[in-house]
mmCIF file of C-alpha atoms in Angstrom:
data_model
loop_
_atom_site.group_PDB
_atom_site.id
_atom_site.type_symbol
_atom_site.label_atom_id
_atom_site.label_comp_id
_atom_site.label_asym_id
_atom_site.label_seq_id
_atom_site.Cartn_x
_atom_site.Cartn_y
_atom_site.Cartn_z
ATOM 1 C CA MET A 1 -40.428 8.809 -91.050
ATOM 2 C CA ARG A 2 -41.606 6.685 -88.048
ATOM 3 C CA PHE A 3 -41.745 7.835 -84.830
ATOM 4 C CA ASN A 4 -39.178 6.267 -83.271
ATOM 5 C CA ARG A 5 -36.786 7.376 -86.121
ATOM 6 C CA ILE A 6 -37.658 11.224 -85.573
ATOM 7 C CA LEU A 7 -37.340 10.350 -81.836
ATOM 8 C CA LEU A 8 -33.343 9.281 -81.829
ATOM 9 C CA SER A 9 -32.758 11.017 -85.006
ATOM 10 C CA THR A 10 -33.393 14.435 -82.745
ATOM 11 C CA ALA A 11 -31.548 13.283 -79.921
ATOM 12 C CA LEU A 12 -28.614 11.822 -81.575
ATOM 13 C CA VAL A 13 -28.315 15.120 -83.461
ATOM 14 C CA VAL A 14 -28.818 17.900 -80.318
ATOM 15 C CA VAL A 15 -26.300 15.363 -78.698
ATOM 16 C CA ALA A 16 -23.987 15.486 -81.799
ATOM 17 C CA LEU A 17 -24.454 19.671 -81.668
ATOM 18 C CA VAL A 18 -24.182 20.177 -78.055
ATOM 19 C CA ILE A 19 -20.707 17.916 -78.100
ATOM 20 C CA GLN A 20 -19.498 19.653 -81.397
ATOM 21 C CA VAL A 21 -20.777 23.312 -80.039
ATOM 22 C CA SER A 22 -19.331 22.638 -75.846
ATOM 23 C CA VAL A 23 -16.381 20.487 -76.494
ATOM 24 C CA LEU A 24 -15.312 20.348 -80.306
ATOM 25 C CA ALA A 25 -15.415 24.192 -81.152
ATOM 26 C CA ARG A 26 -13.320 24.846 -77.797
ATOM 27 C CA LEU A 27 -10.460 22.777 -79.238
ATOM 28 C CA GLN A 28 -8.854 25.648 -81.320
ATOM 29 C CA LEU A 29 -7.584 23.029 -83.926
ATOM 30 C CA PRO A 30 -6.896 24.489 -87.394
ATOM 31 C CA GLY A 31 -8.503 24.595 -89.879
ATOM 32 C CA ALA A 32 -11.932 23.073 -89.663
ATOM 33 C CA VAL A 33 -14.385 22.209 -86.522
ATOM 34 C CA PRO A 34 -14.531 18.210 -86.706
ATOM 35 C CA ASP A 35 -18.120 18.081 -87.978
ATOM 36 C CA LEU A 36 -20.232 15.235 -85.491
ATOM 37 C CA VAL A 37 -23.190 16.236 -86.692
ATOM 38 C CA LEU A 38 -22.143 15.158 -90.343
ATOM 39 C CA LEU A 39 -21.339 12.365 -89.392
ATOM 40 C CA THR A 40 -24.680 11.254 -87.173
ATOM 41 C CA VAL A 41 -26.923 12.030 -90.136
ATOM 42 C CA LEU A 42 -24.608 9.870 -92.434
ATOM 43 C CA GLY A 43 -24.754 7.028 -89.954
ATOM 44 C CA LEU A 44 -28.398 7.646 -89.800
ATOM 45 C CA ALA A 45 -28.772 8.272 -93.630
ATOM 46 C CA LEU A 46 -26.636 4.513 -94.251
ATOM 47 C CA VAL A 47 -29.639 2.933 -92.047
ATOM 48 C CA TYR A 48 -32.698 5.140 -93.327
ATOM 49 C CA GLY A 49 -32.058 5.707 -96.653
ATOM 50 C CA HIS A 50 -32.112 8.515 -99.240
ATOM 51 C CA VAL A 51 -35.058 10.285 -98.122
ATOM 52 C CA GLY A 52 -34.668 9.790 -94.534
ATOM 53 C CA GLY A 53 -31.373 11.139 -94.816
ATOM 54 C CA ALA A 54 -32.662 14.005 -96.780
ATOM 55 C CA LEU A 55 -34.956 14.948 -93.811
ATOM 56 C CA ILE A 56 -32.699 13.998 -91.568
ATOM 57 C CA GLY A 57 -30.202 15.844 -92.687
ATOM 58 C CA PHE A 58 -32.113 19.231 -93.535
ATOM 59 C CA GLY A 59 -33.649 18.780 -89.323
ATOM 60 C CA ALA A 60 -30.070 18.986 -88.170
ATOM 61 C CA GLY A 61 -28.556 21.700 -90.616
ATOM 62 C CA LEU A 62 -31.407 24.068 -89.602
ATOM 63 C CA LEU A 63 -30.826 23.557 -85.880
ATOM 64 C CA CYS A 64 -27.253 24.259 -86.479
ATOM 65 C CA ASP A 65 -28.267 27.182 -88.149
ATOM 66 C CA LEU A 66 -30.652 28.562 -85.433
ATOM 67 C CA ALA A 67 -27.836 27.271 -82.715
ATOM 68 C CA PRO A 68 -25.578 29.551 -81.519
ATOM 69 C CA PRO A 69 -22.411 30.891 -82.116
ATOM 70 C CA ALA A 70 -23.961 30.411 -85.645
ATOM 71 C CA ASP A 71 -22.888 33.682 -87.838
ATOM 72 C CA HIS A 72 -24.358 32.949 -91.282
ATOM 73 C CA ALA A 73 -27.862 33.239 -92.680
ATOM 74 C CA ALA A 74 -30.144 30.733 -91.248
ATOM 75 C CA GLY A 75 -30.705 26.864 -94.033
ATOM 76 C CA ARG A 76 -27.066 27.455 -95.774
ATOM 77 C CA TYR A 77 -26.361 24.629 -93.425
ATOM 78 C CA ALA A 78 -29.530 23.232 -94.081
ATOM 79 C CA LEU A 79 -29.474 22.867 -97.556
ATOM 80 C CA VAL A 80 -25.801 21.577 -97.804
ATOM 81 C CA LEU A 81 -26.840 18.999 -94.980
ATOM 82 C CA CYS A 82 -29.887 18.160 -96.747
ATOM 83 C CA VAL A 83 -28.208 17.217 -100.052
ATOM 84 C CA VAL A 84 -25.657 15.058 -98.301
ATOM 85 C CA GLY A 85 -27.804 13.398 -96.292
ATOM 86 C CA TYR A 86 -29.848 12.508 -99.607
ATOM 87 C CA LEU A 87 -26.475 11.147 -100.833
ATOM 88 C CA ALA A 88 -25.774 9.346 -98.907
ATOM 89 C CA GLY A 89 -28.679 7.490 -98.354
ATOM 90 C CA LEU A 90 -27.948 6.485 -101.885
ATOM 91 C CA ALA A 91 -25.055 4.035 -100.542
ATOM 92 C CA LYS A 92 -27.096 2.246 -97.976
ATOM 93 C CA PRO A 93 -26.985 -1.217 -98.684
ATOM 94 C CA GLU A 94 -29.487 -3.062 -99.804
ATOM 95 C CA THR A 95 -28.761 -6.071 -97.763
ATOM 96 C CA GLY A 96 -27.298 -4.119 -95.039
ATOM 97 C CA ARG A 97 -24.006 -6.355 -94.788
ATOM 98 C CA LEU A 98 -20.714 -4.015 -95.293
ATOM 99 C CA ARG A 99 -18.101 -5.921 -96.693
ATOM 100 C CA SER A 100 -15.683 -3.770 -95.147
ATOM 101 C CA ALA A 101 -14.841 0.127 -93.977
ATOM 102 C CA SER A 102 -13.779 1.352 -97.570
ATOM 103 C CA GLY A 103 -17.120 2.174 -98.547
ATOM 104 C CA PRO A 104 -18.315 3.628 -95.276
ATOM 105 C CA LEU A 105 -14.761 5.838 -95.306
ATOM 106 C CA VAL A 106 -14.956 7.193 -98.854
ATOM 107 C CA VAL A 107 -18.625 8.278 -97.544
ATOM 108 C CA VAL A 108 -17.820 9.999 -94.826
ATOM 109 C CA VAL A 109 -13.913 11.295 -96.503
ATOM 110 C CA GLY A 110 -16.618 12.554 -99.660
ATOM 111 C CA ALA A 111 -19.148 13.784 -97.250
ATOM 112 C CA ALA A 112 -16.276 15.929 -95.385
ATOM 113 C CA ILE A 113 -15.062 17.787 -98.647
ATOM 114 C CA GLY A 114 -18.020 17.672 -100.817
ATOM 115 C CA SER A 115 -20.065 19.624 -97.563
ATOM 116 C CA THR A 116 -17.563 22.090 -96.820
ATOM 117 C CA LEU A 117 -17.301 23.137 -101.043
ATOM 118 C CA LEU A 118 -20.929 23.407 -100.873
ATOM 119 C CA TYR A 119 -21.120 25.318 -97.944
ATOM 120 C CA ALA A 120 -18.811 27.660 -99.575
ATOM 121 C CA GLY A 121 -20.044 27.696 -102.575
ATOM 122 C CA VAL A 122 -24.048 28.891 -100.841
ATOM 123 C CA GLY A 123 -21.468 31.253 -98.731
ATOM 124 C CA ALA A 124 -19.978 32.916 -102.094
ATOM 125 C CA LEU A 125 -24.353 33.413 -103.467
ATOM 126 C CA VAL A 126 -25.033 35.251 -100.609
ATOM 127 C CA GLY A 127 -21.313 37.200 -100.406
ATOM 128 C CA ASP A 128 -19.786 35.686 -97.313
ATOM 129 C CA THR A 129 -16.543 35.459 -98.627
ATOM 130 C CA ALA A 130 -15.121 33.699 -95.018
ATOM 131 C CA ALA A 131 -13.915 30.265 -96.760
ATOM 132 C CA ARG A 132 -12.104 32.356 -99.380
ATOM 133 C CA HIS A 133 -10.062 34.387 -96.459
ATOM 134 C CA VAL A 134 -9.542 31.609 -94.292
ATOM 135 C CA GLY A 135 -7.893 29.354 -96.959
ATOM 136 C CA LEU A 136 -10.085 26.031 -98.628
ATOM 137 C CA GLY A 137 -7.728 23.775 -99.213
ATOM 138 C CA GLY A 138 -6.764 23.750 -95.692
ATOM 139 C CA LEU A 139 -10.691 23.760 -94.930
ATOM 140 C CA LEU A 140 -11.412 21.012 -97.031
ATOM 141 C CA PHE A 141 -7.860 18.572 -95.956
ATOM 142 C CA THR A 142 -8.541 19.227 -92.167
ATOM 143 C CA ALA A 143 -12.162 19.239 -92.580
ATOM 144 C CA ALA A 144 -11.838 14.924 -94.581
ATOM 145 C CA LEU A 145 -9.191 14.312 -91.766
ATOM 146 C CA TYR A 146 -10.677 15.195 -89.183
ATOM 147 C CA ASP A 147 -13.692 13.609 -89.292
ATOM 148 C CA LEU A 148 -11.827 10.399 -90.954
ATOM 149 C CA LEU A 149 -10.252 10.196 -87.952
ATOM 150 C CA ILE A 150 -13.613 10.607 -85.429
ATOM 151 C CA ALA A 151 -15.966 8.237 -87.924
ATOM 152 C CA PRO A 152 -14.875 5.179 -86.885
ATOM 153 C CA PHE A 153 -16.191 6.341 -82.919
ATOM 154 C CA THR A 154 -18.955 7.478 -84.084
ATOM 155 C CA VAL A 155 -20.657 6.555 -87.104
ATOM 156 C CA PRO A 156 -21.031 2.876 -85.948
ATOM 157 C CA LEU A 157 -22.036 3.210 -82.668
ATOM 158 C CA ILE A 158 -25.566 5.947 -84.622
ATOM 159 C CA ILE A 159 -26.063 2.608 -86.969
ATOM 160 C CA ALA A 160 -26.299 0.629 -83.813
ATOM 161 C CA LEU A 161 -28.247 2.531 -82.120
ATOM 162 C CA ALA A 162 -30.652 2.922 -85.442
ATOM 163 C CA ARG A 163 -31.048 -0.366 -85.712
ATOM 164 C CA ARG A 164 -32.007 -1.917 -82.584
ATOM 165 C CA ALA A 165 -33.939 1.852 -82.423
ATOM 166 C CA ASP A 166 -35.980 0.699 -85.267
ATOM 167 C CA ASN A 167 -36.477 -2.553 -84.213
ATOM 168 C CA ASP A 168 -36.282 -4.304 -87.468
ATOM 169 C CA PRO A 169 -33.931 -7.088 -87.895
ATOM 170 C CA LEU A 170 -32.436 -7.442 -91.247
ATOM 171 C CA GLY A 171 -34.744 -9.903 -93.054
ATOM 172 C CA GLU A 172 -33.432 -13.360 -94.482
ATOM 173 C CA THR A 173 -31.271 -13.298 -97.454
ATOM 174 C CA SER A 174 -31.487 -15.027 -100.766
ATOM 175 C CA SER A 175 -30.203 -18.802 -98.803
ATOM 176 C CA GLY A 176 -31.896 -18.400 -95.719
ATOM 177 C CA THR A 177 -29.586 -16.739 -93.948
ATOM 178 C CA LYS A 178 -29.828 -13.428 -92.011
ATOM 179 C CA ALA A 179 -27.296 -10.605 -93.310
ATOM 180 C CA THR A 180 -24.885 -8.865 -91.174
ATOM 181 C CA ASP A 181 -25.391 -5.445 -89.943
ATOM 182 C CA VAL A 182 -23.678 -2.679 -90.919
ATOM 183 C CA SER A 183 -22.449 -1.412 -88.008
ATOM 184 C CA ALA A 184 -21.049 -4.903 -87.274
ATOM 185 C CA GLY A 185 -19.058 -4.897 -90.806
ATOM 186 C CA TRP A 186 -18.148 -1.574 -90.376
ATOM 187 C CA LEU A 187 -15.860 -3.160 -87.100
ATOM 188 C CA SER A 188 -15.452 -6.634 -88.580
ATOM 189 C CA SER A 189 -16.688 -7.378 -92.085
ATOM 190 C CA GLY A 190 -19.038 -9.882 -90.499
ATOM 191 C CA THR A 191 -16.585 -12.189 -88.666
ATOM 192 C CA GLY A 192 -18.304 -11.932 -85.182
ATOM 193 C CA LEU A 193 -21.076 -13.521 -86.932
ATOM 194 C CA ARG A 194 -19.995 -15.699 -88.639
ATOM 195 C CA ILE A 195 -17.890 -17.082 -85.202
ATOM 196 C CA GLY A 196 -21.350 -16.870 -83.622
ATOM 197 C CA LYS A 197 -22.624 -19.396 -86.213
ATOM 198 C CA GLN A 198 -19.992 -21.728 -86.100
ATOM 199 C CA ARG A 199 -19.855 -21.783 -82.511
ATOM 200 C CA GLY A 200 -24.039 -22.667 -82.770
ATOM 201 C CA GLY A 201 -22.911 -25.350 -85.241
ATOM 202 C CA GLY A 202 -20.895 -26.701 -83.170
ATOM 203 C CA LEU A 203 -23.282 -27.226 -79.956
ATOM 204 C CA ARG A 204 -26.080 -28.530 -82.481
ATOM 205 C CA MET A 205 -22.975 -31.186 -83.417
ATOM 206 C CA LYS A 206 -22.796 -31.706 -80.112
ATOM 207 C CA ALA A 207 -26.470 -32.659 -78.850
ATOM 208 C CA ALA A 208 -26.581 -34.928 -82.170
ATOM 209 C CA LYS A 209 -24.499 -36.865 -81.239
ATOM 210 C CA ALA A 210 -25.423 -37.495 -77.567
ATOM 211 C CA ARG A 211 -29.111 -38.212 -78.919
ATOM 212 C CA VAL A 212 -27.533 -40.809 -81.370
ATOM 213 C CA ALA A 213 -25.533 -42.455 -78.147
ATOM 214 C CA ARG A 214 -28.380 -43.098 -76.329
ATOM 215 C CA ALA A 215 -30.847 -44.263 -78.706
ATOM 216 C CA GLY A 216 -27.841 -46.912 -78.980
ATOM 217 C CA ARG A 217 -27.484 -47.417 -75.361
ATOM 218 C CA ILE A 218 -31.549 -47.661 -75.247
ATOM 219 C CA LYS A 219 -31.683 -50.169 -78.007
ATOM 220 C CA GLY A 220 -29.451 -52.346 -77.182
ATOM 221 C CA VAL A 221 -31.202 -52.807 -73.296
ATOM 222 C CA LYS A 222 -34.269 -54.119 -75.495
ATOM 223 C CA ARG A 223 -31.757 -56.331 -77.074
ATOM 224 C CA LEU A 224 -31.265 -57.814 -74.166
#
């Protein structure tokens, strides 16, 4: 991974973990805790792909394992986020274009449910039955609900920051026009760029008409 990717990913994961531990975990919400670290990994994986998603997921999960008040074996959540980051990276659009927000929302719901199940499964292997006592069904529902509610406010921002810091704008498509950014596709399904192109086209048409009119006046003067 490039140095700027590592730097940005580390900063975003640390900020997400601090907010999750100091704010979200203290809300005393029923069931699961909103997983801001998971959403950060998903947003970065949708930009960097499956390899970058797996590496970022492993590092973010290991940081969560070591950060207080973690009460589980180190490496448990690192394995979960590594798998989730890899799978989420497979959903990265080849051109970066998202035609609607339904795809990323499905990824968020699937990641929330999958990470909870995988975390509980790994815990069962090492003798941790806390999820069974709390109620796995309630954890799955609340995890998916909370992550789905905060995803529209976090994932598009993370995608936009990753694109900007990567300094690698989307290449031109086969038709020669630039593809819509992932974050723009999430928020507006590409309508913002389309409007911008229409405005640019109108300005170019006005400039062309002005040049034609000026050329006509010059020719009229020469004839006289």
